[in-house]
Short mmCIF file of C-alpha atoms in Angstrom, two decimals:
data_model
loop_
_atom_site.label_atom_id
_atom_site.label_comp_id
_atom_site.label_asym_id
_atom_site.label_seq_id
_atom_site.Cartn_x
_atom_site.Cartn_y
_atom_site.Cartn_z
CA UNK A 1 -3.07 -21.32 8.00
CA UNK A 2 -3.64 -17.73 9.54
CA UNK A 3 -0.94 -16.26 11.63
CA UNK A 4 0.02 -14.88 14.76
CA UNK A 5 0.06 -11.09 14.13
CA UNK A 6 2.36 -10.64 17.12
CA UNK A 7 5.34 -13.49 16.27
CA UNK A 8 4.21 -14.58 12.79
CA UNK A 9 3.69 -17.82 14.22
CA UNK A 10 0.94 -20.46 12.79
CA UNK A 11 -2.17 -20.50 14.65
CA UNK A 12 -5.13 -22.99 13.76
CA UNK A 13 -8.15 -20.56 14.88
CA UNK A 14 -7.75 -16.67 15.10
CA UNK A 15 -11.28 -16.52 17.23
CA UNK A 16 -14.23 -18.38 18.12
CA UNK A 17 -18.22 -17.53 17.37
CA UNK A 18 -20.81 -18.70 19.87
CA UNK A 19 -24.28 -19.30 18.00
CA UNK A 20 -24.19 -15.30 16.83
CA UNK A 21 -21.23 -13.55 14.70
CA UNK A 22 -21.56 -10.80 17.18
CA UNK A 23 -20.26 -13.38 19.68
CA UNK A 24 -17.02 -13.83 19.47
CA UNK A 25 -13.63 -14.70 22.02
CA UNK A 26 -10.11 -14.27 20.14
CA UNK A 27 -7.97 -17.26 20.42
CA UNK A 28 -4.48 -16.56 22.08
CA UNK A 29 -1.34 -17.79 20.15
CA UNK A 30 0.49 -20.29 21.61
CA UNK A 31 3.68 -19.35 21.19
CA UNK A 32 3.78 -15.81 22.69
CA UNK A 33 0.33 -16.02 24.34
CA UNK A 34 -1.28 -12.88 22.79
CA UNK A 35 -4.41 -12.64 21.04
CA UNK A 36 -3.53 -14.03 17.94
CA UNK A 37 -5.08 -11.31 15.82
CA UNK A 38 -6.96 -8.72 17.87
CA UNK A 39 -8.06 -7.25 14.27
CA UNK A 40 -11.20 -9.22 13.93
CA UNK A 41 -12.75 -7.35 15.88
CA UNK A 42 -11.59 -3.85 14.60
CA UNK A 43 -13.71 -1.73 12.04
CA UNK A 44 -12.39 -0.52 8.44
CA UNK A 45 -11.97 3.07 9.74
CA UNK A 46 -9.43 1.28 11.82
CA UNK A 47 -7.83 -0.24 9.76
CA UNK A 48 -7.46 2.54 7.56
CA UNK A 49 -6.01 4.49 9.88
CA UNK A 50 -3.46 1.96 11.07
CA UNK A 51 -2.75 1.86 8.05
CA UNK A 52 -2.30 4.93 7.60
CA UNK A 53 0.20 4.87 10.40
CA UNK A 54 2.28 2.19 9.28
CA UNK A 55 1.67 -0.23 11.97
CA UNK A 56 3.15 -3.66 11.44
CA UNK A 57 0.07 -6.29 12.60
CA UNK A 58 -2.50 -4.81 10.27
CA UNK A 59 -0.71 -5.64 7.79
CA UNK A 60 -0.17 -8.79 8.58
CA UNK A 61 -4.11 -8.74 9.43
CA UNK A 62 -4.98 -7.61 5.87
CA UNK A 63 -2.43 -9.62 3.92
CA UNK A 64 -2.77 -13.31 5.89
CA UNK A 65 -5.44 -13.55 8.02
CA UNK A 66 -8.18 -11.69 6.38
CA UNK A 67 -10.94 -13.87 5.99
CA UNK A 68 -9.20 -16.41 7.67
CA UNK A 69 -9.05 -18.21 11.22
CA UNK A 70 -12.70 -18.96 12.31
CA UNK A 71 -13.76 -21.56 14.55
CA UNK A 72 -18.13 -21.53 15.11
CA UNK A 73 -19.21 -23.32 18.33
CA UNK A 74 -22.73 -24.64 18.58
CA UNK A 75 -25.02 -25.15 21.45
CA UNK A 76 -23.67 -28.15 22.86
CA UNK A 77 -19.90 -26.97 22.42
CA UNK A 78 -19.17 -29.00 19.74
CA UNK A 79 -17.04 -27.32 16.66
CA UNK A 80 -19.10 -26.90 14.08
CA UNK A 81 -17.18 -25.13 11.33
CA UNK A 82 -13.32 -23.91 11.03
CA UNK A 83 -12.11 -21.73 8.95
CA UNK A 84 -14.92 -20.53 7.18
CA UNK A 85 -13.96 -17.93 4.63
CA UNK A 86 -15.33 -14.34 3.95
CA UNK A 87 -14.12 -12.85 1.14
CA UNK A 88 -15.84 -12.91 -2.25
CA UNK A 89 -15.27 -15.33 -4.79
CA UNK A 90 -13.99 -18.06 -2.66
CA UNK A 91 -16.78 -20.20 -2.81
CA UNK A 92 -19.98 -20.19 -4.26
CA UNK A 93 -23.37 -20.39 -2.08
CA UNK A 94 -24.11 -24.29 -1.61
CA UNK A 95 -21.08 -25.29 -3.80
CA UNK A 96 -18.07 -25.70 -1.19
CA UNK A 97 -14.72 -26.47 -3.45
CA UNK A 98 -14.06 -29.91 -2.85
CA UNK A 99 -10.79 -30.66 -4.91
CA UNK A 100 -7.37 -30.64 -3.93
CA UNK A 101 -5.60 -26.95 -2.87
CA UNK A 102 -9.35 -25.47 -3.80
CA UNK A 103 -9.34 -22.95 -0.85
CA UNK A 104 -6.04 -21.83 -1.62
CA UNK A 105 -6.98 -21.13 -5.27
CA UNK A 106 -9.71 -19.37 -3.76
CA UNK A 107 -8.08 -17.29 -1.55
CA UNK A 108 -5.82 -16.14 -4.43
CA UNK A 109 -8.37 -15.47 -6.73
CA UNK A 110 -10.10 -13.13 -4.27
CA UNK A 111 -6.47 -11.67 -3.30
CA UNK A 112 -6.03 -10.36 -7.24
CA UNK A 113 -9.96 -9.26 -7.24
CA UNK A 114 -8.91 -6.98 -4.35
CA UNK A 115 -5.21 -6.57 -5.81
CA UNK A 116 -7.83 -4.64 -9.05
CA UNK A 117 -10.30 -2.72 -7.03
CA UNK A 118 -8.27 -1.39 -5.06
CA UNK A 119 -5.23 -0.97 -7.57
CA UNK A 120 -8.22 1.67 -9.63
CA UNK A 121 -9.41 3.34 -6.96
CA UNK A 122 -5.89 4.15 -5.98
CA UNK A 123 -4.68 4.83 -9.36
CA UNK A 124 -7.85 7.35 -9.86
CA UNK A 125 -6.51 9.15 -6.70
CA UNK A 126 -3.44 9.89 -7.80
CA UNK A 127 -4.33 10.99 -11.17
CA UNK A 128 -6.42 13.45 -9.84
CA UNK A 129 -3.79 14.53 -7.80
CA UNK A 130 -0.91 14.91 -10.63
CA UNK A 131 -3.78 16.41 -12.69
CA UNK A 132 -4.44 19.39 -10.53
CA UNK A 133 -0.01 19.69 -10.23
CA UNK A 134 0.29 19.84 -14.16
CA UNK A 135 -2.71 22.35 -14.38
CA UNK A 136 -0.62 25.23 -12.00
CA UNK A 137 2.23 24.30 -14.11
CA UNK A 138 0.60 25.35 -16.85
CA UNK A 139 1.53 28.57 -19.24
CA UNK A 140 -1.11 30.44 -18.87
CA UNK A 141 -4.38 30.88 -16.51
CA UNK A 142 -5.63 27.95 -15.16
CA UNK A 143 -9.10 29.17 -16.98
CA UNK A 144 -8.40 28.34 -20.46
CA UNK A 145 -8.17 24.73 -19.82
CA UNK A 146 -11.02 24.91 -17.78
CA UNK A 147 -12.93 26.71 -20.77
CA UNK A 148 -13.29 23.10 -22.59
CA UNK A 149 -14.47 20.18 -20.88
CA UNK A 150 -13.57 17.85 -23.92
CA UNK A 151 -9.95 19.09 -23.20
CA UNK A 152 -10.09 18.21 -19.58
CA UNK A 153 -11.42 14.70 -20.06
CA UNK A 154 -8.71 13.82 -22.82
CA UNK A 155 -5.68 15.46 -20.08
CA UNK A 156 -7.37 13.42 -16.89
CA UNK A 157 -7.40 10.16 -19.55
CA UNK A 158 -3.72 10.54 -20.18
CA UNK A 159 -2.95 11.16 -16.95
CA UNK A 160 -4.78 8.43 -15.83
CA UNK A 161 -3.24 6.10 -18.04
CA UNK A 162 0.55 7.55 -17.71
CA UNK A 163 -0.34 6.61 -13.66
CA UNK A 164 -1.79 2.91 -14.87
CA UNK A 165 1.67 2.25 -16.81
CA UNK A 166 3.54 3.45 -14.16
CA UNK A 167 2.06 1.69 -10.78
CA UNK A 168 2.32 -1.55 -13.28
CA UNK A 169 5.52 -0.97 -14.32
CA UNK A 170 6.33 -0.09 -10.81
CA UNK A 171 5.28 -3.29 -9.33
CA UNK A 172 6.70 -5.73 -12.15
CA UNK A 173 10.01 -4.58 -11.25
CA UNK A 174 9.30 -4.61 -7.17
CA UNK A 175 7.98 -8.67 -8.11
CA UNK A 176 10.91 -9.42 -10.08
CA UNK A 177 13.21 -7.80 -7.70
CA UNK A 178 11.84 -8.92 -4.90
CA UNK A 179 12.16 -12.76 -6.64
CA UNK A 180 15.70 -12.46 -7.50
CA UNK A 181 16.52 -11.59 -3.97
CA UNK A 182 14.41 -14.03 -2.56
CA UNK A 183 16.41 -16.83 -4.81
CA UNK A 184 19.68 -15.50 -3.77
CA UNK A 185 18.30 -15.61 0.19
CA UNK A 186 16.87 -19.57 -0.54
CA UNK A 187 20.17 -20.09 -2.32
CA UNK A 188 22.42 -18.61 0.54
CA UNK A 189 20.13 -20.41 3.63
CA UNK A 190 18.58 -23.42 2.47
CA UNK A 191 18.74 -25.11 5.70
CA UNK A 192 16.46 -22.12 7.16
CA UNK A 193 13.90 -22.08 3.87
CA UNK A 194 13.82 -25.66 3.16
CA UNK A 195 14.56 -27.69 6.56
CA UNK A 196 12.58 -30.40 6.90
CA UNK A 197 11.33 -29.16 10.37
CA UNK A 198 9.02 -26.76 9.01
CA UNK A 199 8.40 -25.00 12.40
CA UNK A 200 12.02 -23.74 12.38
CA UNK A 201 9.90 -21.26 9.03
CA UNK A 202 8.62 -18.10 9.99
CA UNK A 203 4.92 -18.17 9.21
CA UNK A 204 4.99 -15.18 6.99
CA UNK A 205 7.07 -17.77 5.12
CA UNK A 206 5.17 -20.39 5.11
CA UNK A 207 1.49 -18.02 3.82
CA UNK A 208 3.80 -16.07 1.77
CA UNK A 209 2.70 -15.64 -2.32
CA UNK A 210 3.61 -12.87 -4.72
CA UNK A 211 0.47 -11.99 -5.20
CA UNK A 212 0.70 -10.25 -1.61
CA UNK A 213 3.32 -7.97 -3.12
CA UNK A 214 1.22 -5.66 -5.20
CA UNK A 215 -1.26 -5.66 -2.36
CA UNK A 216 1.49 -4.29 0.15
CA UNK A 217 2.27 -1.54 -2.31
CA UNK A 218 -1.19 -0.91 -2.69
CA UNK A 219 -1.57 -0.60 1.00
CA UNK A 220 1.98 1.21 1.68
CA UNK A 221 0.58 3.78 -0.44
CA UNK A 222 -2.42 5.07 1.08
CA UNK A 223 -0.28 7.09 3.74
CA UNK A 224 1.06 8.80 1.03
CA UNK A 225 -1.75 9.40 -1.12
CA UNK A 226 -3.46 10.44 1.95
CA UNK A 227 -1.17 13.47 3.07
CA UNK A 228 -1.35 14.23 -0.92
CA UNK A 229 -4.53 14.79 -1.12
CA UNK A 230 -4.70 16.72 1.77
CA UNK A 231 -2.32 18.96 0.43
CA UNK A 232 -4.20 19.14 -2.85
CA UNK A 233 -7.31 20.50 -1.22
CA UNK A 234 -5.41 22.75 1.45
CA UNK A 235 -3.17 24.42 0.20
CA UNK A 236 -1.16 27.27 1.75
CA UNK A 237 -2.04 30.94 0.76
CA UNK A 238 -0.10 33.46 -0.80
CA UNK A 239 2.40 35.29 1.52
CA UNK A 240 1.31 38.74 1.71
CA UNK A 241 4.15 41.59 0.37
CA UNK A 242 5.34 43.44 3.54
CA UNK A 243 5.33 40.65 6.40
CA UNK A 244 7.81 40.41 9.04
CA UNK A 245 9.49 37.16 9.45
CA UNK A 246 8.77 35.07 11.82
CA UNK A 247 11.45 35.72 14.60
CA UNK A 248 14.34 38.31 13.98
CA UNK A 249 16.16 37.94 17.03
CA UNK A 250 17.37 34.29 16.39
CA UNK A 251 20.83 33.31 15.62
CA UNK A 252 22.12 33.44 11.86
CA UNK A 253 22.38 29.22 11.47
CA UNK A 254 19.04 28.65 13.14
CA UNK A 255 17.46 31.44 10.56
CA UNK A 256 18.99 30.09 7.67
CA UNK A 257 17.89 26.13 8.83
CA UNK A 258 14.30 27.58 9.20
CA UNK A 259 14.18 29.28 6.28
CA UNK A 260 14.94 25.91 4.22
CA UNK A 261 11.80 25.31 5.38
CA UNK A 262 9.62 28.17 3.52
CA UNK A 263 7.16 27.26 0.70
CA UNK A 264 9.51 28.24 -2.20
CA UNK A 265 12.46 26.56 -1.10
CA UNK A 266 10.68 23.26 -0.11
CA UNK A 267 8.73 21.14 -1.90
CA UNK A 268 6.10 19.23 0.50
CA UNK A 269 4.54 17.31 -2.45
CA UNK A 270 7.85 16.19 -3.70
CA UNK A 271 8.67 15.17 -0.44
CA UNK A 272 5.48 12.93 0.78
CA UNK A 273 5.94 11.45 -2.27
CA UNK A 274 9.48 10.26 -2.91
CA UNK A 275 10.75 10.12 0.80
CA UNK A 276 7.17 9.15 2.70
CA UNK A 277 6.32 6.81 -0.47
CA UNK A 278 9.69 5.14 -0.22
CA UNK A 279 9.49 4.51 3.74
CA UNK A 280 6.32 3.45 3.20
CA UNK A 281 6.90 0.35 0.30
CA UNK A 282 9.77 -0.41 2.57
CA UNK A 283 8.17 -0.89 5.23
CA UNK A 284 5.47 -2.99 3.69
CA UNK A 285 7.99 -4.96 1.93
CA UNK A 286 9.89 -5.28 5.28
CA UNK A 287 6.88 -7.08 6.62
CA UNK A 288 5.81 -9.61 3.78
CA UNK A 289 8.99 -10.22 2.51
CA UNK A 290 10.39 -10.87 6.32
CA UNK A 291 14.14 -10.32 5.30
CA UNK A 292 16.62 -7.44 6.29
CA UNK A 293 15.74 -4.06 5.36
CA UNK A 294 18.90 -3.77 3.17
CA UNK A 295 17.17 -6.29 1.16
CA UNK A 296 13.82 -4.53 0.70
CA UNK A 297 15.85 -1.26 0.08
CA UNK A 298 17.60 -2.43 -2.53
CA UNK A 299 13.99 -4.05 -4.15
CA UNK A 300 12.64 -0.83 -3.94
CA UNK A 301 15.40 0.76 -5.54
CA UNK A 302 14.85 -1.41 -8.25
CA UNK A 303 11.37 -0.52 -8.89
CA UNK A 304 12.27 3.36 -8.52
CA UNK A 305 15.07 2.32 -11.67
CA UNK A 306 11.76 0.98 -13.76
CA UNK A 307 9.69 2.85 -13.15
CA UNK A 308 11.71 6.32 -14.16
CA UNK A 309 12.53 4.82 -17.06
CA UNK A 310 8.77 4.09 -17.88
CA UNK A 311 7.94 7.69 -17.17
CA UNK A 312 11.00 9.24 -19.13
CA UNK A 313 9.24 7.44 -22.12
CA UNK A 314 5.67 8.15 -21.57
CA UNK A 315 6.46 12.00 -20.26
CA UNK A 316 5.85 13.79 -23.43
CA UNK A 317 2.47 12.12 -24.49
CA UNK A 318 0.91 13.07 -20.53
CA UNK A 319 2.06 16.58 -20.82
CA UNK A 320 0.61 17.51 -24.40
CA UNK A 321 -1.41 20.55 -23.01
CA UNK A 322 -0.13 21.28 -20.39
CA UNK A 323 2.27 24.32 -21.29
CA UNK A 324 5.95 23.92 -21.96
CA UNK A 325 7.38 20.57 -22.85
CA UNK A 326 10.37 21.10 -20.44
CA UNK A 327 7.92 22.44 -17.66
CA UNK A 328 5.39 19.59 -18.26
CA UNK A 329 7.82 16.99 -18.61
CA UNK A 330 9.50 17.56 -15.17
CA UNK A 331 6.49 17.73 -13.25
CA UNK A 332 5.56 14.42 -14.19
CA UNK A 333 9.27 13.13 -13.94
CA UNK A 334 8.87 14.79 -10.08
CA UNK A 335 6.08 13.09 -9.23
CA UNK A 336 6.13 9.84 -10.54
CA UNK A 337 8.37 8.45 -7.79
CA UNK A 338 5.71 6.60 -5.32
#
């Protein structure tokens, strides 16, 4: 059952479509009397830039109501269809799934499908990204590995497949965490996880599968991917010899404060990745999990733990030509925290 993307709570119909799709009135929940999800009606542009922003209910959108909550009207008022999914694979033209649990098999099905294409496209991204890092690292003009495009290919492979081992390895331990402490939580309050009232469950509860982990990482990660890329194809330009600083009449704590903030003393990369990255899997964990954010920090500390250790192991095959050992070998280590 879709949710309320406001309170969480369970809500039957999300909207309502009069004789045309482009005819539509949102449902309000009935529990906190907002629009249940005002989503539906939002573009992808929009939701990628919520996204983007970190905002709570389009996640919840994306991750439990996608697809979800329709209610079709015909001429004489009458319902005619609730419900109806959207997303590929759940059903096939003419051949509605008529056994037991069928939509929710579905509806997973088409959650991993998306849990793949998106998972590659994302992985692609940030391979590009590391690539371009571990060519400036490299000994050398940037040229000579430019010279051979057979060379290229087999460093953008690698890379690509040190990023594959590491987002899996990355999200195995973020699932397993994540199931531990939701054991210990069940284990701890069983009369608030398995009362027999089930309206005293949070509906994030009740919708909740782990499948929807890897897609909240997936989605947690686009705001830092995002700024990454950005700072991949604008970079800052050489300081020229002979500048004046910016302001020499301020006092000596608030020079040497600003001047932590100078290009060789800070590390903007390092920091979208490892602090943004962080916030941003904690926050998406925050909101499909739906337990304290003590919780969700330790989960994420847990992947962070795997996922080093993956690319301690795998740092010396992704850096074979790309200069020094040491010097190839630490890039990767610095940016293969998400």
């Amino acid at each position: 059952m879709p949710i309320c993307t406001s309170c969480t709570h369970p809500t039957p119909y999300l909207y309502t479509v009069y004789e045309s799709a482009y005819n539509l009135r949102l449902e309000q929940c009935t529990a906190c009397h907002a629009f249940a999800d005002p989503y539906v009606e939002h573009d992808a542009l929009t939701l990628l830039l919520d996204l983007i922003l970190l905002k709570r209910d389009v996640y919840r959108h994306l991750l439990f109501n996608r697809g979800r909550g329709a209610r079709r009207v015909g001429r004489s008022g009458t319902a005619l269809e609730a419900d109806a999914p959207s997303q590929r694979g759940l059903a096939s033209p003419g051949k509605p799934p008529n056994y037991p649990g069928a939509w929710e098999h579905a509806r997973e099905r088409a959650r991993w499908y998306m849990i793949v294409r998106l998972g590659v496209a994302l992985i692609v991204l940030d391979a590009f990204i590391r690539w371009t890092h571990l060519i400036d690292s490299r000994i050398g003009a940037p040229e000579d590995i430019l010279n051979s495009n057979t060379e290229v290919v087999a460093g953008f492979v690698r890379i690509f497949v040190g990023c594959f081992v590491e987002t899996a390895a990355f999200h195995a331990g973020i699932i397993i965490a994540s199931y531990v402490v939701l054991q210990c939580v069940a284990c701890l309050r069983p009369s608030a996880l398995f009362a027999a009232d089930l309206s005293q469950v949070s509906g994030i509860r009740k919708e909740f599968r782990y499948s929807h982990i890897p897609l909240t990482l997936l989605y947690s990660s686009l705001t830092k991917l995002f700024l990454l890329f950005l700072l991949t194809i604008w970079r800052p330009g050489p300081v020229e010899q002979g500048t004046p600083p910016i302001s020499t009449s301020s006092h000596p704590i608030v020079a040497q404060a600003l001047s932590l903030l100078d290009e060789d003393r800070l590390d903007r990369e390092w920091i979208v990745r490892n602090v943004l990255g962080g916030m941003s899997a904690g926050f998406g964990l925050r909101v499909v999990l739906d337990c304290h954010p003590i919780l969700t920090t330790c989960i994420i500390l847990a992947g962070w733990a795997v996922k080093t250790l993956v690319a301690g192991m795998i740092s010396p095959w992704v850096g074979i030509g790309f200069g020094a050992y040491e010097t190839a070998s630490e890039m990767w280590l610095a940016y293969s925290i998400p």
